Amino acid sequence: MIQDVLGSKCALFSDGVQTILRGQENRMRRVVFLKGNLVQNVRSEERGVSARVNRNGMFGFASVAEYTPEAAEKVIRAATDNALFLGRHSTDRIVLPPSCGTGTIPLTGQINDAEQKRIIDLCRRIDDHIAEKYPDLSSRVVVYTEDSMDKIIYTSDAFNGHAVYPRAHMMIQMSTETADGTPVEMMDVLGGYGGFEDHFTEPEKLFPVIDKIYERLMDKKEGVYADAGYKTVVLGGMMGGMLAHEAVGHTVEADLVRGGSVAGPNLGKQVASELVTMVDFAHTYNGAMAPLPVYIDDEGTKAEDAMLIRDGILVGYMNDRESAAEYGMKAAGNSRGWAFSDEPLIRMRNTCILPGRNTLEELISSVDDGYYLIQSGNGQADLTGEFMFGVTCGYEIKNGKLGRALLDTTVTGVAFDMLKTVDMVSSEVQWSTSGTCGKKQAMAVSMGGPLMRCKIMIGGR
Amino acid sequence: MSEIREFADLFDAILKEKNAEKYSYTLVKSEKQELNAESGEFKLMRTVFSNYTSLKLFRGTRMGNVSGTDLSEEGLRKLADDGIVAAESAEEDPCNDFGPDQGKDVFRQGVWEPDIDRFLERVKELLTTIKTDYPKINVMMAIASFDRHNWISRNTNGTEFEAFTGSYGLALEISASDGEKNTGISGTGFDFKDLDTPLIDCCNVRDTLEKTQNSLNPQTLTGKFEGPVIMTPGCAAQFLSMLAGNYMGSGVIMEGTSLWLDKVGEQVCSPMLTVSLNSFDERIIVGERGTQDGFRTEDVTLIDKGVLKAHMLSLYAAKKTGRPMLPNTSFNVVVEPGDKSLSELIASVDKGLLMGDFSGGYPGTNGEFSGVAKNSFLIENGKVGPAVMETMVNGNLGEIFKTIRGISKELLCDGGMVMPYIAFDGIVISGK
């Protein structure tokens, strides 16, 4: 982990401007076995320092790929010059208000580094197990990924702190062919916050998940195309999380509200069924650590939960300090940058629709003719709240019982219309912890949701 | 001698000292100057001084791949040590390798010395013109950047390539609003090497602004029909990229799941389609010069009049499968123009779509795709009508490329690829 070499450079912060100095290291470990071949064996470490200066509302940012006191001096000077340069070519913007507090957030966790050989051995063991137990597969892929961020933050008028974000995941994908020779795939992701030691020291504990992937793949091998149209569905927890992040979350990021998102004119209005409450959690969910705990953001704001939808009413946005001032809200620690060279942007953390009272059985048995949609490959949404999720695992529901598996399909809708159709919500939340959101930069995010019964457009053939 | 060569010489000495007998590496020094505007106003000026080091190190046929940003002697020593550990952790695999001696060369492309003040004035002019000519457009984000790279790539077979490249770039993210009516996000992006032309007149900027402003009153389609879909160059590139990944890429060929596994030399697409990777095309601002496997990049034809000419195989995948490697690892795609104008293509459609973007799940290896048509317009009786919303399209990648009904004469050059409009049959369009 990085050591603090920046503190002494706070003396270079100028009076009358707001300055953030950030040292950061991103680590990545990646091992990929494709059909038994080790095709990727990668370790990477990117380290540097950046400064962001706000002068009369103009932001100057600079970064250097060195983590030294001298580099800190260089970026403070360059960021100041950039703010001055921009000021000469433009009128002033919003001057950032005083921060919500000052202080120090102590080191928030640890990043532990596993030896590459242990990672390779683990993946080989998993791959061998799949190959031996399920020789009928046409292909298999085992991917281990560890990505971590380690940040030291000094600010002129907010919190200082040392934040770490370690994640370790394994993705397993299996392929087979349908009777007519068409390839189909099924995958799942394991792991979460922490490192190798936290999730992968006992490979045999992963075997039941492997069995489940295979079972679902065999169902899908006999699968059918969905009947396209506007259908009653039960969205699985992962789909609920995708909905929370993609379809609603992005529209309530304040920079996108400023850009004209549907959330702008809907603040304070009913945008969802009363059963829907949605929060972007900072670091704690239900009394335990959230999957991606954020204690301090990259503007030095101490992180708090951001309430977005309460009982179906849109009540807030996710903000940085500038947008919080613009919308009269409180910044809650959503401003984060991916690499040392990235300026902080408004990003989600642990975005989740809260659980309700129903069970999975109640949800399934309540549907006469519809679908149970379990797993999403990817998702996208627009400023209007129009969203699309790829569905890679799902089943028919006929007369309250699960039927045939579905081949890959897509669901779409407009978030604030679709959420008004939610009429049953399960009591358990499922988290998806491996998300990487794209918005100019990448960013580690987590998303969660309960199972929900609702109406949605589903694509067929 | 460039500074990067001094780092390379130091790195060679360190690797030699550590008894590394076989390796290849790339060292990069780069600089970015980036102007960000939000809601049509300047907001942030960003300068990034970056280093990047990437090392493939071999112990016999075992290979480790490590990368970092630290070009100091200490950083390079650590990278070498990490590379040795990664290689020694790997498994023996005789397919791990890089190319034979390709000689030495220095490549210069694009522009090395930017005129940042003039660039900023061009961006200011663009933002002002948009406000005047397109009053309903909100420029959510404009990112104007100049990027300059000096890299050197060496390997123990004797190859040494060095490059000096630089280019301007613009990315626009826009929406339109009128009272409480808002469109979704649309945008464009392109690279360029001079500031002679106002940015509003570059690439497809005006077209994107006009289409977005015309999207304020979208129509929800009802029912389902199979109709022609004319894809804009950007959308067609998106489908071509999926086609390459699902049918031609190293992964699916090694897995054996590609539906074009044994189709080289066969007709797989419409005879209208010719697709090449032309990194040396003068319309490509910074084309690839050396492949990721240490070969000199060559222009290659992937699909010639619908006939599959090659898979896009890395050296590893080629050795693993006993098939030819492709000496181009870029996506500098150039698609040959057709013989009809865009207006002729539109005029030939009774009912269909002009599709700007596809928002959909990445298709499985069977090629089945399903998603939402974004930034898209209904075509009826040969004329472009209203924008559409909540409109899904689905079909099969391999099948639609067999049923191309026309390719436009007009080409869009964004500095990285050259694409026409492509009209496809066989796509199912469904409304609510």
Coordinates of N, CA, C and O in Angstrom, one line a residue, chain B residues 266-377:
Chain B
E266 N -15.0 -18.8 -47.9 CA -16.4 -19.0 -48.3 C -17.2 -17.6 -48.2 O -16.8 -16.7 -47.5
Q267 N -18.3 -17.6 -48.9 CA -19.2 -16.5 -48.9 C -19.9 -16.5 -47.6 O -20.7 -17.3 -47.3
V268 N -19.7 -15.5 -46.7 CA -20.3 -15.4 -45.4 C -21.2 -14.2 -45.3 O -22.1 -14.1 -44.4
C269 N -21.0 -13.2 -46.2 CA -21.8 -11.9 -46.1 C -22.2 -11.6 -47.5 O -21.8 -12.2 -48.5
S270 N -23.0 -10.6 -47.6 CA -23.4 -10.0 -48.9 C -22.2 -9.7 -49.8 O -21.2 -9.2 -49.3
P271 N -22.3 -9.9 -51.1 CA -21.2 -9.5 -52.0 C -20.9 -8.0 -52.0 O -19.9 -7.6 -52.5
M272 N -21.9 -7.3 -51.4 CA -21.6 -5.8 -51.4 C -20.6 -5.4 -50.3 O -20.1 -4.3 -50.4
L273 N -20.3 -6.3 -49.4 CA -19.5 -5.9 -48.3 C -18.0 -6.3 -48.4 O -17.6 -7.4 -48.6
T274 N -17.2 -5.2 -48.3 CA -15.7 -5.5 -48.3 C -15.2 -4.7 -47.0 O -15.4 -3.5 -46.9
V275 N -14.5 -5.4 -46.2 CA -14.1 -4.8 -44.9 C -12.6 -5.1 -44.8 O -12.1 -6.2 -44.9
S276 N -11.8 -4.0 -44.5 CA -10.4 -4.2 -44.3 C -9.9 -3.5 -43.0 O -10.7 -2.6 -42.5
L277 N -8.8 -3.9 -42.6 CA -8.1 -3.1 -41.5 C -7.0 -2.4 -42.2 O -6.0 -3.0 -42.6
N278 N -7.1 -1.1 -42.4 CA -6.2 -0.3 -43.2 C -5.5 0.7 -42.3 O -5.9 1.9 -42.4
S279 N -4.5 0.3 -41.6 CA -3.9 1.2 -40.6 C -3.1 2.2 -41.4 O -2.7 3.3 -40.8
F280 N -2.7 2.0 -42.6 CA -1.9 2.9 -43.4 C -2.7 3.8 -44.3 O -2.2 4.7 -45.0
D281 N -4.1 3.7 -44.2 CA -5.0 4.6 -44.9 C -4.7 6.0 -44.5 O -4.7 6.3 -43.3
E282 N -4.6 7.0 -45.4 CA -4.3 8.4 -45.0 C -5.4 9.0 -44.2 O -5.2 10.0 -43.5
R283 N -6.6 8.4 -44.2 CA -7.7 9.0 -43.4 C -7.6 8.6 -42.0 O -8.3 9.1 -41.1
I284 N -6.8 7.6 -41.7 CA -6.6 7.2 -40.3 C -5.5 8.1 -39.7 O -4.4 8.1 -40.2
I285 N -5.8 8.8 -38.6 CA -4.8 9.8 -38.1 C -3.6 9.2 -37.5 O -2.5 9.5 -37.8
V286 N -3.8 8.2 -36.6 CA -2.7 7.5 -36.0 C -3.0 6.0 -36.1 O -3.7 5.4 -35.3
G287 N -2.5 5.4 -37.2 CA -2.7 4.0 -37.4 C -1.7 3.1 -36.8 O -0.6 3.6 -36.5
E288 N -2.1 1.9 -36.6 CA -1.1 0.9 -35.9 C 0.1 0.7 -36.8 O -0.1 0.6 -38.0
R289 N 1.3 0.6 -36.2 CA 2.5 0.4 -37.0 C 3.2 -0.9 -36.6 O 3.9 -1.5 -37.4
G290 N 3.0 -1.3 -35.3 CA 3.5 -2.6 -34.9 C 2.4 -3.3 -34.1 O 1.7 -2.7 -33.3
T291 N 2.3 -4.7 -34.4 CA 1.2 -5.4 -33.7 C 1.6 -5.7 -32.2 O 2.7 -5.6 -31.8
Q292 N 0.6 -6.2 -31.5 CA 0.8 -6.5 -30.1 C 1.7 -7.7 -30.0 O 2.2 -8.0 -28.9
D293 N 2.0 -8.4 -31.1 CA 2.8 -9.6 -31.0 C 4.2 -9.3 -31.6 O 5.0 -10.3 -31.9
G294 N 4.5 -8.1 -31.9 CA 5.8 -7.7 -32.3 C 6.1 -7.9 -33.8 O 7.2 -8.0 -34.2
F295 N 5.1 -7.8 -34.6 CA 5.2 -7.8 -36.1 C 5.0 -6.4 -36.6 O 4.3 -5.6 -36.0
R296 N 5.5 -6.2 -37.8 CA 5.1 -4.9 -38.5 C 3.6 -5.1 -38.9 O 3.2 -6.1 -39.5
T297 N 2.9 -4.0 -38.7 CA 1.5 -4.0 -39.1 C 1.3 -4.0 -40.6 O 2.1 -3.3 -41.2
E298 N 0.4 -4.7 -41.1 CA 0.1 -4.7 -42.5 C -1.4 -4.4 -42.7 O -2.2 -4.7 -41.8
D299 N -1.7 -3.8 -43.8 CA -3.1 -3.6 -44.2 C -3.7 -5.0 -44.6 O -3.0 -5.7 -45.3
V300 N -4.8 -5.4 -44.1 CA -5.4 -6.7 -44.4 C -6.8 -6.6 -44.8 O -7.5 -5.7 -44.3
T301 N -7.3 -7.5 -45.6 CA -8.7 -7.5 -46.0 C -9.3 -8.7 -45.2 O -8.8 -9.8 -45.3
L302 N -10.4 -8.4 -44.5 CA -11.0 -9.4 -43.7 C -12.1 -10.1 -44.5 O -12.3 -11.3 -44.4
I303 N -12.9 -9.2 -45.1 CA -14.1 -9.8 -45.9 C -14.0 -9.1 -47.3 O -14.0 -7.8 -47.4
D304 N -13.9 -9.9 -48.4 CA -13.8 -9.3 -49.7 C -15.0 -9.7 -50.5 O -15.2 -10.9 -50.8
K305 N -15.8 -8.7 -50.8 CA -17.1 -8.9 -51.6 C -17.9 -10.1 -50.9 O -18.4 -11.0 -51.6
G306 N -17.9 -10.0 -49.6 CA -18.7 -11.0 -48.9 C -17.9 -12.3 -48.5 O -18.5 -13.1 -47.8
V307 N -16.7 -12.5 -49.1 CA -16.0 -13.8 -48.8 C -15.1 -13.5 -47.6 O -14.3 -12.6 -47.6
L308 N -15.1 -14.4 -46.7 CA -14.3 -14.3 -45.5 C -12.8 -14.6 -45.9 O -12.5 -15.7 -46.4
K309 N -11.9 -13.7 -45.7 CA -10.5 -13.9 -46.1 C -9.6 -14.3 -44.9 O -8.6 -14.9 -45.1
A310 N -10.0 -13.9 -43.7 CA -9.1 -14.2 -42.6 C -9.9 -14.1 -41.2 O -10.8 -13.3 -41.1
H311 N -9.4 -14.9 -40.3 CA -9.8 -14.7 -38.9 C -8.9 -13.7 -38.3 O -7.8 -13.4 -38.8
M312 N -9.3 -13.1 -37.2 CA -8.5 -12.0 -36.5 C -7.7 -12.7 -35.4 O -8.0 -12.5 -34.2
L313 N -6.7 -13.4 -35.7 CA -6.0 -14.3 -34.7 C -4.7 -13.6 -34.3 O -3.9 -13.2 -35.1
S314 N -4.5 -13.6 -33.0 CA -3.2 -13.3 -32.4 C -2.2 -14.4 -32.7 O -2.6 -15.5 -33.1
L315 N -1.0 -14.1 -32.4 CA 0.1 -15.1 -32.6 C -0.2 -16.3 -31.8 O -0.1 -17.5 -32.3
Y316 N -0.6 -16.1 -30.5 CA -0.9 -17.2 -29.6 C -2.1 -18.1 -30.2 O -2.0 -19.3 -30.3
A317 N -3.1 -17.4 -30.6 CA -4.3 -18.1 -31.1 C -4.0 -18.9 -32.4 O -4.5 -20.0 -32.6
A318 N -3.1 -18.2 -33.2 CA -2.8 -18.8 -34.5 C -2.0 -20.1 -34.2 O -2.2 -21.2 -34.8
K319 N -1.0 -20.1 -33.3 CA -0.2 -21.3 -33.0 C -1.1 -22.3 -32.3 O -0.9 -23.5 -32.6
K320 N -2.0 -21.9 -31.5 CA -2.9 -22.8 -30.7 C -3.8 -23.6 -31.7 O -4.1 -24.8 -31.5
T321 N -4.2 -22.9 -32.7 CA -5.2 -23.5 -33.6 C -4.6 -24.0 -35.0 O -5.4 -24.5 -35.8
G322 N -3.4 -23.7 -35.2 CA -2.7 -24.0 -36.5 C -3.3 -23.2 -37.6 O -3.3 -23.7 -38.8
R323 N -3.7 -22.0 -37.4 CA -4.3 -21.2 -38.4 C -3.4 -19.9 -38.6 O -2.6 -19.6 -37.7
P324 N -3.6 -19.2 -39.7 CA -2.7 -18.0 -39.9 C -3.0 -16.9 -38.9 O -4.1 -16.6 -38.6
M325 N -1.9 -16.2 -38.5 CA -2.0 -15.0 -37.6 C -2.4 -13.8 -38.5 O -2.0 -13.8 -39.7
L326 N -3.1 -12.9 -38.0 CA -3.4 -11.7 -38.7 C -2.4 -10.6 -38.3 O -2.3 -10.2 -37.2
P327 N -1.7 -10.0 -39.3 CA -0.6 -9.0 -39.0 C -1.2 -7.6 -38.8 O -0.7 -6.7 -39.3
N328 N -2.3 -7.6 -38.1 CA -2.9 -6.2 -37.7 C -3.8 -6.5 -36.5 O -4.7 -7.2 -36.5
T329 N -3.4 -5.8 -35.4 CA -4.2 -6.0 -34.2 C -5.0 -4.7 -33.8 O -5.4 -4.5 -32.7
S330 N -5.2 -3.8 -34.8 CA -5.9 -2.6 -34.6 C -7.4 -2.9 -34.9 O -7.8 -4.0 -35.3
F331 N -8.2 -1.8 -34.8 CA -9.6 -1.9 -35.4 C -9.7 -0.6 -36.3 O -10.7 0.1 -36.2
N332 N -8.7 -0.4 -37.1 CA -8.7 0.7 -38.1 C -9.5 0.2 -39.3 O -9.0 -0.1 -40.4
V333 N -10.8 0.1 -39.1 CA -11.7 -0.5 -40.1 C -12.0 0.4 -41.2 O -12.3 1.6 -41.0
V334 N -11.9 -0.1 -42.4 CA -12.3 0.7 -43.6 C -13.3 -0.2 -44.4 O -12.9 -1.3 -44.8
V335 N -14.5 0.3 -44.5 CA -15.5 -0.5 -45.3 C -15.7 0.3 -46.6 O -15.8 1.5 -46.7
E336 N -15.6 -0.5 -47.7 CA -15.7 0.1 -49.0 C -17.1 0.7 -49.3 O -18.1 0.1 -48.8
P337 N -17.2 1.9 -49.9 CA -18.5 2.5 -50.2 C -19.3 1.7 -51.2 O -18.8 0.9 -51.9
G338 N -20.6 1.9 -51.1 CA -21.5 1.3 -52.1 C -21.8 2.2 -53.3 O -21.1 3.1 -53.5
D339 N -22.8 1.8 -54.0 CA -23.1 2.6 -55.3 C -24.4 3.4 -55.1 O -24.9 3.9 -56.1
K340 N -25.0 3.5 -53.9 CA -26.2 4.3 -53.8 C -25.9 5.4 -52.8 O -25.1 5.2 -51.8
S341 N -26.6 6.5 -53.0 CA -26.5 7.6 -52.0 C -27.4 7.2 -50.8 O -28.3 6.4 -50.9
L342 N -27.2 7.9 -49.7 CA -28.0 7.7 -48.5 C -29.5 8.0 -48.8 O -30.4 7.2 -48.5
S343 N -29.7 9.1 -49.6 CA -31.1 9.4 -49.9 C -31.7 8.3 -50.8 O -32.9 8.0 -50.7
E344 N -30.9 7.7 -51.7 CA -31.5 6.6 -52.5 C -31.8 5.4 -51.6 O -32.8 4.7 -51.8
L345 N -31.0 5.1 -50.6 CA -31.2 4.0 -49.7 C -32.5 4.3 -48.9 O -33.4 3.4 -48.8
I346 N -32.7 5.5 -48.4 CA -33.9 5.9 -47.7 C -35.1 5.8 -48.6 O -36.2 5.3 -48.2
A347 N -35.0 6.3 -49.8 CA -36.1 6.3 -50.7 C -36.6 4.9 -51.1 O -37.8 4.7 -51.4
S348 N -35.8 3.9 -50.9 CA -36.2 2.5 -51.3 C -36.9 1.8 -50.1 O -37.3 0.7 -50.3
V349 N -37.1 2.5 -49.0 CA -37.7 1.8 -47.8 C -39.1 2.2 -47.7 O -39.5 3.4 -47.6
D350 N -40.0 1.2 -47.7 CA -41.4 1.5 -47.4 C -41.7 1.8 -46.0 O -42.4 2.7 -45.6
K351 N -41.2 0.9 -45.1 CA -41.3 1.1 -43.7 C -40.1 0.5 -43.0 O -39.9 -0.7 -43.1
G352 N -39.4 1.3 -42.3 CA -38.2 0.7 -41.6 C -37.6 1.8 -40.7 O -38.3 2.7 -40.2
L353 N -36.4 1.6 -40.3 CA -35.7 2.6 -39.4 C -34.4 3.1 -39.9 O -33.7 2.4 -40.7
L354 N -34.1 4.4 -39.5 CA -32.8 4.9 -39.7 C -32.2 4.9 -38.2 O -32.7 5.6 -37.4
M355 N -31.3 4.0 -38.0 CA -30.9 3.7 -36.6 C -29.5 4.3 -36.3 O -28.5 4.0 -36.9
G356 N -29.5 5.2 -35.3 CA -28.3 5.9 -34.9 C -27.4 5.1 -33.9 O -26.2 5.2 -34.0
D357 N -28.1 4.4 -33.0 CA -27.3 3.7 -32.0 C -28.1 2.4 -31.6 O -29.3 2.4 -31.6
F358 N -27.4 1.4 -31.2 CA -28.0 0.2 -30.7 C -27.7 0.0 -29.2 O -26.5 0.0 -28.9
S359 N -28.7 -0.1 -28.4 CA -28.4 -0.3 -27.0 C -28.9 -1.7 -26.6 O -30.1 -1.9 -26.5
G360 N -28.0 -2.6 -26.6 CA -28.5 -4.0 -26.4 C -27.5 -4.9 -25.7 O -26.3 -4.5 -25.6
G361 N -28.0 -6.0 -25.3 CA -27.1 -7.0 -24.7 C -26.1 -7.5 -25.8 O -26.4 -7.6 -27.0
Y362 N -24.8 -7.7 -25.3 CA -23.8 -8.2 -26.3 C -24.3 -9.6 -26.7 O -24.6 -10.5 -25.9
P363 N -24.4 -9.9 -28.0 CA -24.9 -11.1 -28.5 C -24.1 -12.3 -28.0 O -22.9 -12.2 -27.9
G364 N -24.7 -13.4 -27.8 CA -24.0 -14.7 -27.5 C -23.3 -15.1 -28.8 O -23.5 -14.5 -29.9
T365 N -22.6 -16.2 -28.7 CA -21.9 -16.7 -29.9 C -22.8 -17.2 -31.0 O -22.4 -17.3 -32.2
N366 N -24.1 -17.4 -30.7 CA -25.0 -17.7 -31.8 C -25.4 -16.5 -32.6 O -26.1 -16.6 -33.6
G367 N -25.0 -15.3 -32.2 CA -25.2 -14.1 -33.0 C -26.6 -13.5 -32.8 O -26.9 -12.4 -33.4
E368 N -27.4 -14.1 -32.0 CA -28.8 -13.5 -31.8 C -28.6 -12.2 -31.0 O -28.1 -12.1 -29.9
F369 N -29.2 -11.1 -31.6 CA -29.1 -9.8 -30.9 C -30.5 -9.3 -30.7 O -31.4 -9.6 -31.4
S370 N -30.6 -8.5 -29.6 CA -31.9 -7.9 -29.2 C -31.6 -6.7 -28.4 O -30.8 -6.7 -27.5
G371 N -32.2 -5.6 -28.8 CA -31.9 -4.4 -28.0 C -32.8 -3.2 -28.5 O -33.8 -3.4 -29.2
V372 N -32.5 -2.0 -28.0 CA -33.3 -0.9 -28.2 C -32.7 0.0 -29.3 O -31.4 0.2 -29.3
A373 N -33.5 0.5 -30.2 CA -33.0 1.4 -31.3 C -33.0 2.8 -30.6 O -34.0 3.4 -30.3
K374 N -31.8 3.4 -30.5 CA -31.6 4.7 -29.9 C -31.3 5.7 -31.0 O -30.7 5.3 -32.0
N375 N -31.6 7.0 -30.7 CA -31.3 8.0 -31.7 C -31.7 7.6 -33.1 O -30.9 7.6 -34.1
S376 N -32.9 7.1 -33.2 CA -33.4 6.4 -34.4 C -34.7 7.1 -34.9 O -35.5 7.6 -34.1
F377 N -34.9 6.9 -36.2 CA -36.1 7.6 -36.8 C -36.9 6.5 -37.7 O -36.2 5.7 -38.3

